Each structure stands twice: as C-alpha cells, then as structure tokens.
Amino acid sequence: MANGQWFPQDWPERIRALAEGTLTPVVPKRAATVMLLKDTADGPAVHMLRRRASMAFAGGAYAYPGGGVDPRDDERQIRWAGPTRAWWAKRLGVDEAAAQAIVCAAVRETYEEAGVLLAGPAADSVVGDTTGEDWEADRAALVARDFSFAEFLDRRGLVLRSDLLGAWTRWITPEFENRRYDTWFFVAALPDGQRTRNASTEADRTVWIRPGEAAGGYDKGELLMMPPTIATLRQLLPYAAVADALAAAPDRDLTPVLARARLADGEIVLSWPGHDEFTKHIPTHLPTDLPTGGA
C-alpha cells in the first residue's frame, strides 16, 4: 500500500448509497481525544495507542486516547480551574453545559486509556502517581460507566485543570460511516510525576513517538492511521517544544473538517476539505492494495 490510510471495504458501497439518497446519515456523537505530549532530547513526542485488530472501528489503527462524551457530565457543577466554561463554550462552538462535558471527556479518556489525570486537589496542582489499587478501582468504574467523571471528581475532591488543555482541531466522521463522531482534538503536556501506561482494553500497544517518526511510518505504509490522526501529527511538526504547541493552540481554527464524497465519471471521489493528501478516486471495484486493517 502507498501509505497507511485506514480505508474500510464497505466505504464505496456506502458512499454510493449516500449519493443515491438511499442512505440516511447517522447523527454523530460528541467525542474528545487528547494528543498527550512530552519533551525529549530530539523534540516533542506524542503518546499513541494501537487499536486492537478485532475492534469494529479502525481496528489496527494508531490513535490517541479518546472517546465519547458522557451526557451525565453536562449539568453537574464541578470544581474547575482555568478558562471559564463560557470561554470554553465560545472556543468549542457549543453551549456551556456541552463545553464542560467535552472537556470532561478529554480528561476522562486520558485517564481511562493512558492512566494520566489532568486534575488536582487545588487549582494549581495535579495528582501524582495514579497507579495505586484505589485509583485503579476508580478508573475501572469510570470505564464501566458506574459513575460519571463529574461524580468521580467530586468524590475525590479534585479540581479539573482545563488550563492544561489546548483545543487543537475538530473533525466529524464522514456522513457515509455507520459509526459517526463529532470529535474535538486537544493537546496537553504530560504532568510532572505522572507516567503513561496501556490502561485501555481497546489497545494492544502504546508508544511515545516523535510526530515526524510516526508520520514517516504512515508514509511508508508501516503505521495505519485515520486521516485526522496523520493530519494532526503533521500539524505538530513545526514545534520544537511542547510549550510551543500549547501556546499555538488558542489561535487554531476549530472549523469542523468533514469528508465529502461525490460520483464523477464512473468513480467515487472522496476528499477532506483542506487536506488534499487524503483525496481518493475509487473505481467501481475496490482495488486490492487499499489498506483495510492491520499495521
């Protein structure tokens, strides 16, 4: 394969159905994902996980910790540090309740899948090691949705550190997909005293990797990724330090990126506005060299 772009076998059929008006798009669910960064001697590295090949969505693809928003986090008032909910609402393009839930999802998923918690006992602190049995019990309960993240913070007496996050970009799953997400991507620095681990049941591998190295693996067809993942990796390339990327986040454009599909001259043209490298011309019969899974 030319590169590691994830491309499911059923896309052409679904794209044709959408173009013909026989496919009703699924309403996307709100989601959040976090590019967790740390400085190294060779520049910033990002924490990535490889989704298990058995996963129905993007099996075998490299991604960042992330997942769906828990609607229970919309309304409950929590201890909050950093920009106000009103500021986040304006930044994310949603109302204040939704903004809180999206930020909660970003912090929760980072904790659930990487064991890193962007919260602390005070507005200027973060927790230390989160690998103890009591922490693991709470993390497992969050994964099982036994309680909401807002409830978890309240029980622990923790302040959510929204100031440690920077909103980076927003992507919406194409209309022809049967699993759709409206996903906000964030950047954050690995807090001092914490370390990542593979805490996700959905991943079979985790790595710290420099964005350029990961992008090179994708270009060689060695690492499988979805368009938003490789696009955000390339966007990190100009930054020589984590602080530089965090400082750039407030000025990033959060206009949603949504794939477009059209029929032209007997083929399907699939494109992502502003990201020409992902444009595909798909014939009636799917070529055998398009990646469909694995890494």
PDB file of C-alpha atoms in Angstrom:
ATOM      1  CA  MET A   1       0.000   0.000   0.000  1.00  0.00           C
ATOM      2  CA  ALA A   2       1.160   3.534  -0.736  1.00  0.00           C
ATOM      3  CA  ASN A   3       0.608   4.757   2.801  1.00  0.00           C
ATOM      4  CA  GLY A   4      -1.145   3.761   5.994  1.00  0.00           C
ATOM      5  CA  GLN A   5      -4.522   5.415   5.412  1.00  0.00           C
ATOM      6  CA  TRP A   6      -7.304   3.408   7.027  1.00  0.00           C
ATOM      7  CA  PHE A   7      -9.896   2.505   4.404  1.00  0.00           C
ATOM      8  CA  PRO A   8     -12.798   0.117   5.197  1.00  0.00           C
ATOM      9  CA  GLN A   9     -14.039  -2.245   2.479  1.00  0.00           C
ATOM     10  CA  ASP A  10     -17.647  -1.102   2.797  1.00  0.00           C
ATOM     11  CA  TRP A  11     -16.969   2.599   2.152  1.00  0.00           C
ATOM     12  CA  PRO A  12     -17.562   2.575  -1.644  1.00  0.00           C
ATOM     13  CA  GLU A  13     -20.941   0.874  -1.258  1.00  0.00           C
ATOM     14  CA  ARG A  14     -22.000   3.252   1.499  1.00  0.00           C
ATOM     15  CA  ILE A  15     -20.766   6.295  -0.447  1.00  0.00           C
ATOM     16  CA  ARG A  16     -22.795   5.235  -3.477  1.00  0.00           C
ATOM     17  CA  ALA A  17     -25.871   4.756  -1.293  1.00  0.00           C
ATOM     18  CA  LEU A  18     -25.421   8.236   0.213  1.00  0.00           C
ATOM     19  CA  ALA A  19     -25.040   9.799  -3.235  1.00  0.00           C
ATOM     20  CA  GLU A  20     -28.164   7.987  -4.458  1.00  0.00           C
ATOM     21  CA  GLY A  21     -30.209   9.089  -1.454  1.00  0.00           C
ATOM     22  CA  THR A  22     -30.759   5.598  -0.056  1.00  0.00           C
ATOM     23  CA  LEU A  23     -28.528   6.063   2.997  1.00  0.00           C
ATOM     24  CA  THR A  24     -29.627   8.261   5.895  1.00  0.00           C
ATOM     25  CA  PRO A  25     -26.595   9.688   7.743  1.00  0.00           C
ATOM     26  CA  VAL A  26     -26.222   8.696  11.384  1.00  0.00           C
ATOM     27  CA  VAL A  27     -26.218  11.627  13.815  1.00  0.00           C
ATOM     28  CA  PRO A  28     -22.624  11.976  15.111  1.00  0.00           C
ATOM     29  CA  LYS A  29     -21.950  11.545  18.815  1.00  0.00           C
ATOM     30  CA  ARG A  30     -19.844  14.119  20.665  1.00  0.00           C
ATOM     31  CA  ALA A  31     -16.316  12.926  21.422  1.00  0.00           C
ATOM     32  CA  ALA A  32     -12.913  14.183  22.555  1.00  0.00           C
ATOM     33  CA  THR A  33      -9.348  12.977  22.080  1.00  0.00           C
ATOM     34  CA  VAL A  34      -6.053  14.193  23.514  1.00  0.00           C
ATOM     35  CA  MET A  35      -2.593  14.426  21.988  1.00  0.00           C
ATOM     36  CA  LEU A  36      -0.549  13.948  25.154  1.00  0.00           C
ATOM     37  CA  LEU A  37       2.935  15.419  24.652  1.00  0.00           C
ATOM     38  CA  LYS A  38       6.295  15.362  26.410  1.00  0.00           C
ATOM     39  CA  ASP A  39       9.650  16.923  25.582  1.00  0.00           C
ATOM     40  CA  THR A  40      12.616  14.738  24.632  1.00  0.00           C
ATOM     41  CA  ALA A  41      16.180  15.481  23.577  1.00  0.00           C
ATOM     42  CA  ASP A  42      15.026  15.178  19.956  1.00  0.00           C
ATOM     43  CA  GLY A  43      11.900  17.315  20.314  1.00  0.00           C
ATOM     44  CA  PRO A  44       8.317  16.642  21.403  1.00  0.00           C
ATOM     45  CA  ALA A  45       6.951  13.110  21.493  1.00  0.00           C
ATOM     46  CA  VAL A  46       3.273  12.175  21.435  1.00  0.00           C
ATOM     47  CA  HIS A  47       1.589   9.286  23.203  1.00  0.00           C
ATOM     48  CA  MET A  48      -0.223   6.950  20.794  1.00  0.00           C
ATOM     49  CA  LEU A  49      -2.016   3.659  21.127  1.00  0.00           C
ATOM     50  CA  ARG A  50      -2.722   0.955  18.564  1.00  0.00           C
ATOM     51  CA  ARG A  51      -6.311  -0.186  18.482  1.00  0.00           C
ATOM     52  CA  ARG A  52      -6.767  -3.948  18.628  1.00  0.00           C
ATOM     53  CA  ALA A  53      -7.277  -5.528  15.204  1.00  0.00           C
ATOM     54  CA  SER A  54     -10.543  -7.009  16.479  1.00  0.00           C
ATOM     55  CA  MET A  55     -12.093  -3.572  17.045  1.00  0.00           C
ATOM     56  CA  ALA A  56     -15.077  -2.854  14.783  1.00  0.00           C
ATOM     57  CA  PHE A  57     -13.981   0.748  14.272  1.00  0.00           C
ATOM     58  CA  ALA A  58     -10.442   1.431  12.984  1.00  0.00           C
ATOM     59  CA  GLY A  59      -9.035  -1.892  14.135  1.00  0.00           C
ATOM     60  CA  GLY A  60      -5.224  -1.903  13.939  1.00  0.00           C
ATOM     61  CA  ALA A  61      -5.007   1.873  13.545  1.00  0.00           C
ATOM     62  CA  TYR A  62      -2.804   4.114  15.661  1.00  0.00           C
ATOM     63  CA  ALA A  63      -4.699   6.838  17.515  1.00  0.00           C
ATOM     64  CA  TYR A  64      -4.682   8.995  20.645  1.00  0.00           C
ATOM     65  CA  PRO A  65      -6.597   8.394  23.889  1.00  0.00           C
ATOM     66  CA  GLY A  66     -10.174   9.452  23.283  1.00  0.00           C
ATOM     67  CA  GLY A  67     -13.833   8.518  23.282  1.00  0.00           C
ATOM     68  CA  GLY A  68     -17.399   9.639  23.555  1.00  0.00           C
ATOM     69  CA  VAL A  69     -18.865  12.333  25.790  1.00  0.00           C
ATOM     70  CA  ASP A  70     -20.833  11.186  28.818  1.00  0.00           C
ATOM     71  CA  PRO A  71     -24.053  13.272  28.864  1.00  0.00           C
ATOM     72  CA  ARG A  72     -24.089  12.996  32.662  1.00  0.00           C
ATOM     73  CA  ASP A  73     -21.183  15.471  32.684  1.00  0.00           C
ATOM     74  CA  ASP A  74     -23.239  18.239  31.052  1.00  0.00           C
ATOM     75  CA  GLU A  75     -25.027  19.636  34.060  1.00  0.00           C
ATOM     76  CA  ARG A  76     -23.310  18.662  37.317  1.00  0.00           C
ATOM     77  CA  GLN A  77     -21.217  21.528  38.667  1.00  0.00           C
ATOM     78  CA  ILE A  78     -17.607  20.551  39.313  1.00  0.00           C
ATOM     79  CA  ARG A  79     -14.537  22.273  40.711  1.00  0.00           C
ATOM     80  CA  TRP A  80     -12.930  23.898  37.704  1.00  0.00           C
ATOM     81  CA  ALA A  81      -9.579  25.611  37.067  1.00  0.00           C
ATOM     82  CA  GLY A  82      -8.507  27.579  34.035  1.00  0.00           C
ATOM     83  CA  PRO A  83     -10.627  29.388  31.451  1.00  0.00           C
ATOM     84  CA  THR A  84     -14.296  29.651  32.382  1.00  0.00           C
ATOM     85  CA  ARG A  85     -16.998  27.413  30.965  1.00  0.00           C
ATOM     86  CA  ALA A  86     -18.206  30.418  28.983  1.00  0.00           C
ATOM     87  CA  TRP A  87     -14.730  30.793  27.434  1.00  0.00           C
ATOM     88  CA  TRP A  88     -14.643  27.106  26.533  1.00  0.00           C
ATOM     89  CA  ALA A  89     -18.169  27.281  25.108  1.00  0.00           C
ATOM     90  CA  LYS A  90     -17.093  30.050  22.738  1.00  0.00           C
ATOM     91  CA  ARG A  91     -13.863  28.254  21.857  1.00  0.00           C
ATOM     92  CA  LEU A  92     -15.545  24.910  21.120  1.00  0.00           C
ATOM     93  CA  GLY A  93     -18.633  26.370  19.457  1.00  0.00           C
ATOM     94  CA  VAL A  94     -21.147  24.854  21.875  1.00  0.00           C
ATOM     95  CA  ASP A  95     -23.130  25.911  24.949  1.00  0.00           C
ATOM     96  CA  GLU A  96     -21.578  25.951  28.420  1.00  0.00           C
ATOM     97  CA  ALA A  97     -23.003  22.604  29.543  1.00  0.00           C
ATOM     98  CA  ALA A  98     -21.730  20.872  26.412  1.00  0.00           C
ATOM     99  CA  ALA A  99     -18.342  22.564  26.789  1.00  0.00           C
ATOM    100  CA  GLN A 100     -17.964  21.184  30.303  1.00  0.00           C
ATOM    101  CA  ALA A 101     -18.910  17.687  29.121  1.00  0.00           C
ATOM    102  CA  ILE A 102     -16.451  17.792  26.189  1.00  0.00           C
ATOM    103  CA  VAL A 103     -13.572  18.931  28.412  1.00  0.00           C
ATOM    104  CA  CYS A 104     -14.536  16.277  30.965  1.00  0.00           C
ATOM    105  CA  ALA A 105     -14.469  13.651  28.201  1.00  0.00           C
ATOM    106  CA  ALA A 106     -10.975  14.724  27.148  1.00  0.00           C
ATOM    107  CA  VAL A 107      -9.632  14.466  30.693  1.00  0.00           C
ATOM    108  CA  ARG A 108     -11.560  11.272  31.498  1.00  0.00           C
ATOM    109  CA  GLU A 109     -10.435   9.410  28.375  1.00  0.00           C
ATOM    110  CA  THR A 110      -6.809  10.344  29.001  1.00  0.00           C
ATOM    111  CA  TYR A 111      -7.147   8.871  32.471  1.00  0.00           C
ATOM    112  CA  GLU A 112      -9.041   5.776  31.335  1.00  0.00           C
ATOM    113  CA  GLU A 113      -6.729   4.879  28.450  1.00  0.00           C
ATOM    114  CA  ALA A 114      -3.342   6.271  29.484  1.00  0.00           C
ATOM    115  CA  GLY A 115      -3.570   6.453  33.287  1.00  0.00           C
ATOM    116  CA  VAL A 116      -2.824  10.209  33.228  1.00  0.00           C
ATOM    117  CA  LEU A 117      -5.120  12.546  35.147  1.00  0.00           C
ATOM    118  CA  LEU A 118      -5.281  16.282  34.416  1.00  0.00           C
ATOM    119  CA  ALA A 119      -6.772  17.183  37.786  1.00  0.00           C
ATOM    120  CA  GLY A 120      -5.516  18.000  41.247  1.00  0.00           C
ATOM    121  CA  PRO A 121      -6.535  18.832  44.799  1.00  0.00           C
ATOM    122  CA  ALA A 122      -6.149  22.552  44.055  1.00  0.00           C
ATOM    123  CA  ALA A 123      -6.362  24.851  41.060  1.00  0.00           C
ATOM    124  CA  ASP A 124      -2.560  24.976  40.748  1.00  0.00           C
ATOM    125  CA  SER A 125      -1.709  21.309  41.281  1.00  0.00           C
ATOM    126  CA  VAL A 126      -2.096  17.875  39.707  1.00  0.00           C
ATOM    127  CA  VAL A 127      -2.246  14.473  41.340  1.00  0.00           C
ATOM    128  CA  GLY A 128       0.930  12.389  41.469  1.00  0.00           C
ATOM    129  CA  ASP A 129       1.158   8.663  40.787  1.00  0.00           C
ATOM    130  CA  THR A 130      -2.250   7.194  39.867  1.00  0.00           C
ATOM    131  CA  THR A 131      -1.238   3.518  39.751  1.00  0.00           C
ATOM    132  CA  GLY A 132      -2.428   2.516  43.239  1.00  0.00           C
ATOM    133  CA  GLU A 133      -5.202  -0.013  43.796  1.00  0.00           C
ATOM    134  CA  ASP A 134      -7.723   2.618  44.867  1.00  0.00           C
ATOM    135  CA  TRP A 135      -7.024   4.707  41.773  1.00  0.00           C
ATOM    136  CA  GLU A 136      -7.285   1.646  39.562  1.00  0.00           C
ATOM    137  CA  ALA A 137     -10.637   0.731  41.112  1.00  0.00           C
ATOM    138  CA  ASP A 138     -11.983   4.189  40.311  1.00  0.00           C
ATOM    139  CA  ARG A 139     -10.537   4.078  36.791  1.00  0.00           C
ATOM    140  CA  ALA A 140     -12.201   0.718  36.131  1.00  0.00           C
ATOM    141  CA  ALA A 141     -15.500   2.074  37.467  1.00  0.00           C
ATOM    142  CA  LEU A 142     -15.245   5.023  35.082  1.00  0.00           C
ATOM    143  CA  VAL A 143     -14.634   2.662  32.158  1.00  0.00           C
ATOM    144  CA  ALA A 144     -17.700   0.672  33.207  1.00  0.00           C
ATOM    145  CA  ARG A 145     -19.665   3.947  33.491  1.00  0.00           C
ATOM    146  CA  ASP A 146     -20.620   3.098  37.070  1.00  0.00           C
ATOM    147  CA  PHE A 147     -20.405   6.828  37.768  1.00  0.00           C
ATOM    148  CA  SER A 148     -19.722   9.934  35.737  1.00  0.00           C
ATOM    149  CA  PHE A 149     -16.413  11.749  35.619  1.00  0.00           C
ATOM    150  CA  ALA A 150     -18.024  14.722  37.352  1.00  0.00           C
ATOM    151  CA  GLU A 151     -19.044  12.398  40.193  1.00  0.00           C
ATOM    152  CA  PHE A 152     -15.524  10.951  40.311  1.00  0.00           C
ATOM    153  CA  LEU A 153     -14.003  14.412  40.666  1.00  0.00           C
ATOM    154  CA  ASP A 154     -16.484  15.318  43.384  1.00  0.00           C
ATOM    155  CA  ARG A 155     -15.852  12.105  45.341  1.00  0.00           C
ATOM    156  CA  ARG A 156     -12.106  12.644  45.146  1.00  0.00           C
ATOM    157  CA  GLY A 157     -12.292  16.363  45.916  1.00  0.00           C
ATOM    158  CA  LEU A 158     -10.404  17.148  42.717  1.00  0.00           C
ATOM    159  CA  VAL A 159     -10.277  20.251  40.542  1.00  0.00           C
ATOM    160  CA  LEU A 160     -10.424  19.712  36.784  1.00  0.00           C
ATOM    161  CA  ARG A 161      -7.438  21.511  35.204  1.00  0.00           C
ATOM    162  CA  SER A 162      -8.936  22.840  31.977  1.00  0.00           C
ATOM    163  CA  ASP A 163      -5.945  25.181  31.723  1.00  0.00           C
ATOM    164  CA  LEU A 164      -3.730  22.181  30.931  1.00  0.00           C
ATOM    165  CA  LEU A 165      -5.654  21.546  27.702  1.00  0.00           C
ATOM    166  CA  GLY A 166      -5.465  23.361  24.393  1.00  0.00           C
ATOM    167  CA  ALA A 167      -8.202  22.879  21.784  1.00  0.00           C
ATOM    168  CA  TRP A 168      -6.429  21.954  18.536  1.00  0.00           C
ATOM    169  CA  THR A 169      -8.876  20.894  15.813  1.00  0.00           C
ATOM    170  CA  ARG A 170     -12.295  19.369  15.197  1.00  0.00           C
ATOM    171  CA  TRP A 171     -13.211  16.530  12.836  1.00  0.00           C
ATOM    172  CA  ILE A 172     -16.598  14.981  12.091  1.00  0.00           C
ATOM    173  CA  THR A 173     -16.809  11.402  10.842  1.00  0.00           C
ATOM    174  CA  PRO A 174     -17.997  11.256   7.192  1.00  0.00           C
ATOM    175  CA  GLU A 175     -21.752  11.075   6.617  1.00  0.00           C
ATOM    176  CA  PHE A 176     -21.490   7.650   4.974  1.00  0.00           C
ATOM    177  CA  GLU A 177     -19.954   5.994   8.045  1.00  0.00           C
ATOM    178  CA  ASN A 178     -22.175   3.854  10.272  1.00  0.00           C
ATOM    179  CA  ARG A 179     -20.270   4.989  13.396  1.00  0.00           C
ATOM    180  CA  ARG A 180     -20.022   8.768  13.497  1.00  0.00           C
ATOM    181  CA  TYR A 181     -18.341  11.137  15.946  1.00  0.00           C
ATOM    182  CA  ASP A 182     -18.040  14.896  16.242  1.00  0.00           C
ATOM    183  CA  THR A 183     -14.578  14.961  17.787  1.00  0.00           C
ATOM    184  CA  TRP A 184     -12.637  17.802  19.366  1.00  0.00           C
ATOM    185  CA  PHE A 185      -8.861  17.214  19.458  1.00  0.00           C
ATOM    186  CA  PHE A 186      -6.843  18.682  22.328  1.00  0.00           C
ATOM    187  CA  VAL A 187      -3.157  18.971  23.182  1.00  0.00           C
ATOM    188  CA  ALA A 188      -1.782  18.589  26.706  1.00  0.00           C
ATOM    189  CA  ALA A 189       1.607  18.118  28.354  1.00  0.00           C
ATOM    190  CA  LEU A 190       2.322  15.037  30.461  1.00  0.00           C
ATOM    191  CA  PRO A 191       2.171  16.331  34.063  1.00  0.00           C
ATOM    192  CA  ASP A 192       5.266  16.057  36.233  1.00  0.00           C
ATOM    193  CA  GLY A 193       5.188  12.956  38.409  1.00  0.00           C
ATOM    194  CA  GLN A 194       2.793  11.013  36.197  1.00  0.00           C
ATOM    195  CA  ARG A 195       3.581   8.348  33.630  1.00  0.00           C
ATOM    196  CA  THR A 196       1.567   6.718  30.886  1.00  0.00           C
ATOM    197  CA  ARG A 197       0.615   3.071  30.690  1.00  0.00           C
ATOM    198  CA  ASN A 198      -1.568   0.949  28.479  1.00  0.00           C
ATOM    199  CA  ALA A 199      -4.706   1.072  30.560  1.00  0.00           C
ATOM    200  CA  SER A 200      -7.081   0.566  27.631  1.00  0.00           C
ATOM    201  CA  THR A 201      -8.781  -2.719  26.808  1.00  0.00           C
ATOM    202  CA  GLU A 202      -9.127  -1.402  23.244  1.00  0.00           C
ATOM    203  CA  ALA A 203      -5.364  -1.127  22.610  1.00  0.00           C
ATOM    204  CA  ASP A 204      -2.684  -3.790  22.208  1.00  0.00           C
ATOM    205  CA  ARG A 205       0.263  -1.386  22.153  1.00  0.00           C
ATOM    206  CA  THR A 206       1.176   2.123  23.298  1.00  0.00           C
ATOM    207  CA  VAL A 207       4.188   4.204  22.288  1.00  0.00           C
ATOM    208  CA  TRP A 208       5.821   7.580  22.813  1.00  0.00           C
ATOM    209  CA  ILE A 209       6.861   8.646  19.339  1.00  0.00           C
ATOM    210  CA  ARG A 210       8.016  11.841  17.671  1.00  0.00           C
ATOM    211  CA  PRO A 211       5.402  13.180  15.232  1.00  0.00           C
ATOM    212  CA  GLY A 212       7.893  13.101  12.363  1.00  0.00           C
ATOM    213  CA  GLU A 213       8.760   9.473  13.043  1.00  0.00           C
ATOM    214  CA  ALA A 214       5.087   8.487  13.222  1.00  0.00           C
ATOM    215  CA  ALA A 215       4.309  10.395  10.026  1.00  0.00           C
ATOM    216  CA  GLY A 216       7.221   8.667   8.316  1.00  0.00           C
ATOM    217  CA  GLY A 217       5.854   5.279   9.353  1.00  0.00           C
ATOM    218  CA  TYR A 218       2.491   6.220   7.895  1.00  0.00           C
ATOM    219  CA  ASP A 219       4.045   7.416   4.627  1.00  0.00           C
ATOM    220  CA  LYS A 220       5.879   4.085   4.276  1.00  0.00           C
ATOM    221  CA  GLY A 221       2.691   2.123   4.923  1.00  0.00           C
ATOM    222  CA  GLU A 222       4.067   0.762   8.204  1.00  0.00           C
ATOM    223  CA  LEU A 223       1.633   2.516  10.577  1.00  0.00           C
ATOM    224  CA  LEU A 224      -2.094   2.524   9.900  1.00  0.00           C
ATOM    225  CA  MET A 225      -3.962   5.745  10.770  1.00  0.00           C
ATOM    226  CA  MET A 226      -7.201   7.554  10.105  1.00  0.00           C
ATOM    227  CA  PRO A 227      -6.984  10.944   8.325  1.00  0.00           C
ATOM    228  CA  PRO A 228      -7.450  13.058  11.495  1.00  0.00           C
ATOM    229  CA  THR A 229      -4.564  11.263  13.206  1.00  0.00           C
ATOM    230  CA  ILE A 230      -1.961  11.720  10.499  1.00  0.00           C
ATOM    231  CA  ALA A 231      -3.211  15.262   9.815  1.00  0.00           C
ATOM    232  CA  THR A 232      -2.707  16.298  13.440  1.00  0.00           C
ATOM    233  CA  LEU A 233       0.720  14.628  13.556  1.00  0.00           C
ATOM    234  CA  ARG A 234       1.812  16.716  10.591  1.00  0.00           C
ATOM    235  CA  GLN A 235       0.432  19.839  12.291  1.00  0.00           C
ATOM    236  CA  LEU A 236       2.744  19.182  15.267  1.00  0.00           C
ATOM    237  CA  LEU A 237       5.899  19.040  13.144  1.00  0.00           C
ATOM    238  CA  PRO A 238       6.788  22.776  13.307  1.00  0.00           C
ATOM    239  CA  TYR A 239       7.015  22.859  17.112  1.00  0.00           C
ATOM    240  CA  ALA A 240      10.399  22.355  18.770  1.00  0.00           C
ATOM    241  CA  ALA A 241       8.956  22.088  22.282  1.00  0.00           C
ATOM    242  CA  VAL A 242       5.698  21.098  23.939  1.00  0.00           C
ATOM    243  CA  ALA A 243       5.252  24.638  25.286  1.00  0.00           C
ATOM    244  CA  ASP A 244       5.319  25.965  21.726  1.00  0.00           C
ATOM    245  CA  ALA A 245       2.481  23.681  20.655  1.00  0.00           C
ATOM    246  CA  LEU A 246       0.418  24.589  23.719  1.00  0.00           C
ATOM    247  CA  ALA A 247       0.987  28.288  23.066  1.00  0.00           C
ATOM    248  CA  ALA A 248      -0.240  27.882  19.484  1.00  0.00           C
ATOM    249  CA  ALA A 249      -3.477  26.106  20.452  1.00  0.00           C
ATOM    250  CA  PRO A 250      -5.657  29.171  21.252  1.00  0.00           C
ATOM    251  CA  ASP A 251      -5.242  30.507  17.713  1.00  0.00           C
ATOM    252  CA  ARG A 252      -6.046  27.229  15.968  1.00  0.00           C
ATOM    253  CA  ASP A 253      -9.076  27.143  13.660  1.00  0.00           C
ATOM    254  CA  LEU A 254     -11.776  24.802  15.005  1.00  0.00           C
ATOM    255  CA  THR A 255     -13.977  24.836  11.902  1.00  0.00           C
ATOM    256  CA  PRO A 256     -15.087  21.178  11.600  1.00  0.00           C
ATOM    257  CA  VAL A 257     -13.425  19.039   8.943  1.00  0.00           C
ATOM    258  CA  LEU A 258     -15.992  16.798   7.216  1.00  0.00           C
ATOM    259  CA  ALA A 259     -15.246  14.458   4.325  1.00  0.00           C
ATOM    260  CA  ARG A 260     -17.109  14.913   1.059  1.00  0.00           C
ATOM    261  CA  ALA A 261     -17.975  12.168  -1.407  1.00  0.00           C
ATOM    262  CA  ARG A 262     -19.294  12.564  -4.956  1.00  0.00           C
ATOM    263  CA  LEU A 263     -19.793  10.441  -8.046  1.00  0.00           C
ATOM    264  CA  ALA A 264     -17.876  11.603 -11.141  1.00  0.00           C
ATOM    265  CA  ASP A 265     -17.048   9.835 -14.412  1.00  0.00           C
ATOM    266  CA  GLY A 266     -17.903   6.411 -13.104  1.00  0.00           C
ATOM    267  CA  GLU A 267     -15.837   6.704  -9.927  1.00  0.00           C
ATOM    268  CA  ILE A 268     -16.252   7.964  -6.395  1.00  0.00           C
ATOM    269  CA  VAL A 269     -14.183  10.990  -5.402  1.00  0.00           C
ATOM    270  CA  LEU A 270     -13.597  11.120  -1.648  1.00  0.00           C
ATOM    271  CA  SER A 271     -11.990  14.258  -0.198  1.00  0.00           C
ATOM    272  CA  TRP A 272     -11.399  16.095   3.058  1.00  0.00           C
ATOM    273  CA  PRO A 273     -11.514  19.895   2.575  1.00  0.00           C
ATOM    274  CA  GLY A 274      -8.144  21.439   3.322  1.00  0.00           C
ATOM    275  CA  HIS A 275      -6.386  18.053   3.336  1.00  0.00           C
ATOM    276  CA  ASP A 276      -5.663  17.152  -0.276  1.00  0.00           C
ATOM    277  CA  GLU A 277      -3.376  14.256   0.617  1.00  0.00           C
ATOM    278  CA  PHE A 278      -6.392  12.153   1.601  1.00  0.00           C
ATOM    279  CA  THR A 279      -8.314  12.569  -1.674  1.00  0.00           C
ATOM    280  CA  LYS A 280      -9.147   9.202  -3.220  1.00  0.00           C
ATOM    281  CA  HIS A 281     -10.597   8.227  -6.595  1.00  0.00           C
ATOM    282  CA  ILE A 282     -12.407   4.966  -6.023  1.00  0.00           C
ATOM    283  CA  PRO A 283     -13.413   2.801  -9.006  1.00  0.00           C
ATOM    284  CA  THR A 284     -16.487   0.590  -9.033  1.00  0.00           C
ATOM    285  CA  HIS A 285     -14.453  -2.340  -7.734  1.00  0.00           C
ATOM    286  CA  LEU A 286     -12.239  -1.618  -4.715  1.00  0.00           C
ATOM    287  CA  PRO A 287      -8.539  -2.095  -5.538  1.00  0.00           C
ATOM    288  CA  THR A 288      -6.834  -4.870  -3.622  1.00  0.00           C
ATOM    289  CA  ASP A 289      -3.976  -2.649  -2.475  1.00  0.00           C
ATOM    290  CA  LEU A 290      -6.081  -0.338  -0.259  1.00  0.00           C
ATOM    291  CA  PRO A 291      -5.416  -0.862   3.470  1.00  0.00           C
ATOM    292  CA  THR A 292      -8.325  -2.339   5.397  1.00  0.00           C
ATOM    293  CA  GLY A 293      -6.738  -3.302   8.705  1.00  0.00           C
ATOM    294  CA  GLY A 294      -3.570  -4.290  10.492  1.00  0.00           C
ATOM    295  CA  ALA A 295      -0.494  -2.138  10.935  1.00  0.00           C
TER     296      ALA A 295
END
